[in-house]
CSV table of C-alpha atoms in Angstrom, one decimal:
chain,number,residue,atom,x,y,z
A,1,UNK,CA,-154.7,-270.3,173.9
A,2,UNK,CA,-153.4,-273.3,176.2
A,3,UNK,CA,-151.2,-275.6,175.5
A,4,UNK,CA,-150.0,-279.1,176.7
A,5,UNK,CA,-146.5,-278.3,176.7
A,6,UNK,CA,-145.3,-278.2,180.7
A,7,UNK,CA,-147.4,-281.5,181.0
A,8,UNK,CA,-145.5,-283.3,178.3
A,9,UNK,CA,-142.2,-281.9,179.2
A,10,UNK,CA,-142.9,-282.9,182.9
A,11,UNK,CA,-143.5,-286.3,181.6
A,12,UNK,CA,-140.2,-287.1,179.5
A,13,UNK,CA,-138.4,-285.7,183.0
A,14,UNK,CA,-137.3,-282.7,181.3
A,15,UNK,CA,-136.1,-279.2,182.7
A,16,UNK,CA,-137.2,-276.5,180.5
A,17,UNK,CA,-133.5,-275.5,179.6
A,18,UNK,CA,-133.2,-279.1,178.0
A,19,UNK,CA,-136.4,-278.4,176.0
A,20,UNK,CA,-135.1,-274.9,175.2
A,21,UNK,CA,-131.9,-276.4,174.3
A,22,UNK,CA,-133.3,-279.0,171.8
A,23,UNK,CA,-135.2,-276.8,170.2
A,24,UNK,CA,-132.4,-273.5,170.4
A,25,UNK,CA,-134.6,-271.2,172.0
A,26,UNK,CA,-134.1,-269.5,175.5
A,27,UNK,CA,-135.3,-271.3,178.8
A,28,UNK,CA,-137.1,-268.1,179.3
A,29,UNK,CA,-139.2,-268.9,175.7
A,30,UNK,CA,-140.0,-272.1,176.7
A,31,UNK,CA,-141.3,-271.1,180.3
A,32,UNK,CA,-143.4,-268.1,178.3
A,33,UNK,CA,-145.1,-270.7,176.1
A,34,UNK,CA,-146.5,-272.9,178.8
A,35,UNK,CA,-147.6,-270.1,180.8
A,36,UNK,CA,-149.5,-268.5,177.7
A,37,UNK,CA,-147.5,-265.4,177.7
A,38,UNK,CA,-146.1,-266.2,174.7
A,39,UNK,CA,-147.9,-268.0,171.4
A,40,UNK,CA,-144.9,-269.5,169.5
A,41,UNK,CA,-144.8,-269.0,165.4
A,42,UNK,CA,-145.8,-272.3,163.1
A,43,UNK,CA,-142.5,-273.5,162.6
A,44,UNK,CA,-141.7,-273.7,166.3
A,45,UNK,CA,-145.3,-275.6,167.3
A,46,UNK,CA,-144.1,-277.5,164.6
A,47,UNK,CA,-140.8,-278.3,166.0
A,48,UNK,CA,-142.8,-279.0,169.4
A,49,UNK,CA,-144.6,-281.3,167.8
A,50,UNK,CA,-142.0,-282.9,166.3
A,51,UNK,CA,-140.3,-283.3,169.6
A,52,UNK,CA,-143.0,-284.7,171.6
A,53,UNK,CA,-144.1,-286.9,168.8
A,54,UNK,CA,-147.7,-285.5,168.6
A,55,UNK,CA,-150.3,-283.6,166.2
A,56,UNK,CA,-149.6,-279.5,166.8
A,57,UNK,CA,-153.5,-279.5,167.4
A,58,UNK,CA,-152.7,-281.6,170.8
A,59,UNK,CA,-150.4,-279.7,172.1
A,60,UNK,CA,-152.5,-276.7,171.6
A,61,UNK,CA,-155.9,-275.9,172.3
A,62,UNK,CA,-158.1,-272.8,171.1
A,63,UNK,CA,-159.8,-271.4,174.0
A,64,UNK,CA,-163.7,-272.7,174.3
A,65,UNK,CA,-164.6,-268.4,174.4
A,66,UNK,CA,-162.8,-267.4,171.9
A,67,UNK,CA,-165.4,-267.0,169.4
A,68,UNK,CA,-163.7,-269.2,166.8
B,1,UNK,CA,-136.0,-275.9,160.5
B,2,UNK,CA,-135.1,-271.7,161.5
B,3,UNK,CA,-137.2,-270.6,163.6
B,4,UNK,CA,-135.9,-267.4,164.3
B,5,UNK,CA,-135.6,-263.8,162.1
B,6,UNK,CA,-131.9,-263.0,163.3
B,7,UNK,CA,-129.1,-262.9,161.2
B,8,UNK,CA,-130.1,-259.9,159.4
B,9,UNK,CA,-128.2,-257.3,161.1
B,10,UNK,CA,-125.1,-258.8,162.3
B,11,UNK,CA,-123.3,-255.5,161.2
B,12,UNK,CA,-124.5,-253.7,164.0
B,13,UNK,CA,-121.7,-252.6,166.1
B,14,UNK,CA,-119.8,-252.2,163.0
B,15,UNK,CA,-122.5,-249.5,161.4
B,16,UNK,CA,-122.4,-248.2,164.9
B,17,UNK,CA,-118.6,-247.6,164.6
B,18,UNK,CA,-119.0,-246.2,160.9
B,19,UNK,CA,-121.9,-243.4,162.2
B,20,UNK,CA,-119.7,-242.4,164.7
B,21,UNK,CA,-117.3,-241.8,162.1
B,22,UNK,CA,-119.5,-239.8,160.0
B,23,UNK,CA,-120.2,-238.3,163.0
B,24,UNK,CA,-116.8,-236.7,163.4
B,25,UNK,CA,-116.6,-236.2,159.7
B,26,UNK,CA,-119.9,-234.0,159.9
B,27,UNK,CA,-118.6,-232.4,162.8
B,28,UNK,CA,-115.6,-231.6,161.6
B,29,UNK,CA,-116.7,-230.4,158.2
B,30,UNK,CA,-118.7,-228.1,160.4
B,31,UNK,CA,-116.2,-226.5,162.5
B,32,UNK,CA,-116.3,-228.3,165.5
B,33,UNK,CA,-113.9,-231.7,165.9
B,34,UNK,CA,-113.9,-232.0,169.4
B,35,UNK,CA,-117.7,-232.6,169.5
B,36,UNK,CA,-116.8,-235.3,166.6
B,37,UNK,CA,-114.7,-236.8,168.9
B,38,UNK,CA,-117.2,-237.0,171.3
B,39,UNK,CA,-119.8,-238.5,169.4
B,40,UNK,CA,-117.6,-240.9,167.6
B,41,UNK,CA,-116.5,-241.8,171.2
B,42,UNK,CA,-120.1,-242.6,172.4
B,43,UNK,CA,-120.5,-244.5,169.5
B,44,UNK,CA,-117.7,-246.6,169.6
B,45,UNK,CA,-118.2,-247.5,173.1
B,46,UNK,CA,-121.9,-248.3,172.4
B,47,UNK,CA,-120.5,-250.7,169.6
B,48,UNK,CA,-117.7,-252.2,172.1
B,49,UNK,CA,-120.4,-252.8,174.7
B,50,UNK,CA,-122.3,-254.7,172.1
B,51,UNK,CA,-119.9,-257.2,171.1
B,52,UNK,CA,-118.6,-257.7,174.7
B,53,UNK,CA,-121.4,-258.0,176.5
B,54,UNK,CA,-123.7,-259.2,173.3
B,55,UNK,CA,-123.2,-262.8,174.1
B,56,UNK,CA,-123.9,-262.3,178.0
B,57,UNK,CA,-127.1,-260.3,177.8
B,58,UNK,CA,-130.1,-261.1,175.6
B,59,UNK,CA,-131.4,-257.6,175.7
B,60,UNK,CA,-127.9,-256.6,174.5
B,61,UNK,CA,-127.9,-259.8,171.8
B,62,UNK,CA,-131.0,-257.9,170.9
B,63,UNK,CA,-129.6,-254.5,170.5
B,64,UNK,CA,-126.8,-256.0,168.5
B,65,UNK,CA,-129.4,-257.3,165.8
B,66,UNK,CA,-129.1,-261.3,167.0
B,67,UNK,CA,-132.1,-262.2,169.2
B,68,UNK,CA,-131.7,-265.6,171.1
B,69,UNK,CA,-134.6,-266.8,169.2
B,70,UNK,CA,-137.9,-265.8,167.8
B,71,UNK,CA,-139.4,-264.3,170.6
B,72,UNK,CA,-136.7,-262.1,171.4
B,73,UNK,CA,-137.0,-261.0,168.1
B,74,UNK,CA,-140.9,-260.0,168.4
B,75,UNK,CA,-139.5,-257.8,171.2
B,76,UNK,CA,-137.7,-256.0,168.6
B,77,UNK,CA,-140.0,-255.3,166.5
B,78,UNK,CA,-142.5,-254.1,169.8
B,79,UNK,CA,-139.5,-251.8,170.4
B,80,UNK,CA,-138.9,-250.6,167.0
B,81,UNK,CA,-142.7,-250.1,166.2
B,82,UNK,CA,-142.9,-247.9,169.5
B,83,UNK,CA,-139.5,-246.2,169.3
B,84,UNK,CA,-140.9,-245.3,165.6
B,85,UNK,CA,-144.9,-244.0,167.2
B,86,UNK,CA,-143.2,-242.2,169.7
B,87,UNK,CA,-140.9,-240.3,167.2
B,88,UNK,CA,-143.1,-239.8,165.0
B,89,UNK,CA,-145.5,-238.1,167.8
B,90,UNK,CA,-142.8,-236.3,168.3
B,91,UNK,CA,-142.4,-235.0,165.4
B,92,UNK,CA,-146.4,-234.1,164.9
B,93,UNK,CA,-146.2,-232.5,168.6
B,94,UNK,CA,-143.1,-230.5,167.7
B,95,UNK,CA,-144.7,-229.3,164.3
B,96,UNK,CA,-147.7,-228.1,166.1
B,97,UNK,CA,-145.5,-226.2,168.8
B,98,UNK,CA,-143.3,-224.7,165.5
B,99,UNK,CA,-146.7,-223.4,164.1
B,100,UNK,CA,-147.9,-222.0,167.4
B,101,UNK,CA,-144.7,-219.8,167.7
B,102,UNK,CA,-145.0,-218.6,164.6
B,103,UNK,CA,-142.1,-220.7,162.9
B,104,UNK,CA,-142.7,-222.8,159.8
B,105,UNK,CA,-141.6,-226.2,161.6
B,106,UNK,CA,-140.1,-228.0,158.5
B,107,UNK,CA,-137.8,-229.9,160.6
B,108,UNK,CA,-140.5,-231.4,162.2
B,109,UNK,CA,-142.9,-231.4,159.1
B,110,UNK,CA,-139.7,-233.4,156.9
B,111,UNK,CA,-139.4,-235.9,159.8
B,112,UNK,CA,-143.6,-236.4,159.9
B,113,UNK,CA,-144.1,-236.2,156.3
B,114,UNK,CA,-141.0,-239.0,155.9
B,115,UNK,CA,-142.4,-241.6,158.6
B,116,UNK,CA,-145.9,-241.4,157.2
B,117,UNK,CA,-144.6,-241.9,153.7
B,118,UNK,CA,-142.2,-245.1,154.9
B,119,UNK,CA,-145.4,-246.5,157.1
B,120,UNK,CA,-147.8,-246.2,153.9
B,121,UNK,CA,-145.0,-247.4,151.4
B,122,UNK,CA,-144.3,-250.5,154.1
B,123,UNK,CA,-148.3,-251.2,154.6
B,124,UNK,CA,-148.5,-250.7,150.5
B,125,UNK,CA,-145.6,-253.8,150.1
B,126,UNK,CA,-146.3,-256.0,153.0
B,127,UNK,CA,-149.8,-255.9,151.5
B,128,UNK,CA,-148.8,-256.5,148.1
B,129,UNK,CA,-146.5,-259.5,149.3
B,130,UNK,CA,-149.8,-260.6,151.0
């Protein structure tokens, strides 16, 4: 699944330590979720939503493969 | 909102401490002390190490039962779902050794028998919790 989330972080000119911080997770979560090596629970693509101020479903994005 | 599933073993190091003391006890009641005193040592250094360095090391915050955050906390229970296949493989594996030298192997056959029953009584609940 890929996500939006280095873009948007990128954008507000934050490090992903001040995103990690804001949202009390470890830098090394928040650099495994924009990779892809990590798909975060509800709650927290929730809270990422929250933060950037956008719809969960644009900040992530079912792959076009994945038989969904 | 929580996102994360710590908080329910903050009593690590201190159950840590208390097995090393039955530890002793056991050993003690058995004959032997100064391997109690062993043990109990091993375990209360294990415990020490986790509130000292708990805070320092997220593999150790792990150990200690207070992952980071929620992804720390799927690592434990990766860990504790292998540490659990591998034992109980163990314990099939030594079962079928026990047989093939002519023992009974119910040391093996109690530790099998009790992980199957825990996995189907766990798969039974988490299913009927849906």
């Amino acid at each position: 699944m890929r996500n939006e989330i280095r873009e948007l972080r990128s954008a507000k000119g934050l490090r992903q330590e001040d995103l990690a911080n804001a949202l009390k997770v470890s830098r090394q979560t928040i650099n495994a979720i924009e990779t892809g090596r990590y798909l975060p629970s509800l709650p927290l693509a929730i809270e990422l939503a929250h933060f950037f101020g956008k719809p969960v479903e644009e900040l992530f994005h079912g792959d076009d493969n994945d038989g969904r | 909102m929580e996102t994360t599933t710590m908080g329910a073993k903050r009593g690590v190091p201190a159950v840590g401490v208390a097995l090393g003391a039955a530890l002793f006890v056991a050993s003690a009641i058995g004959g032997q002390p100064e391997i109690g005193v062993g043990m109990f040592a091993v375990m209360a250094i294990y415990s020490g190490v986790l509130v000292v360095f708990g805070r320092r090391s997220e593999t150790i915050a792990i150990l200690r039962g207070r992952p980071a955050d929620e992804r720390l906390a799927s690592f434990n229970n990766l860990a504790t779902a292998v540490a659990g296949t591998v034992a109980i493989l163990v314990a099939i594996v030594g079962f079928l050794w026990a047989i093939a030298h002519g023992q009974f192997g119910s040391d093996f056959a109690i530790v099998a028998a009790a992980a199957g029953i825990a996995y189907l009584g766990a798969l039974l609940w988490f299913r009927w919790r849906g």
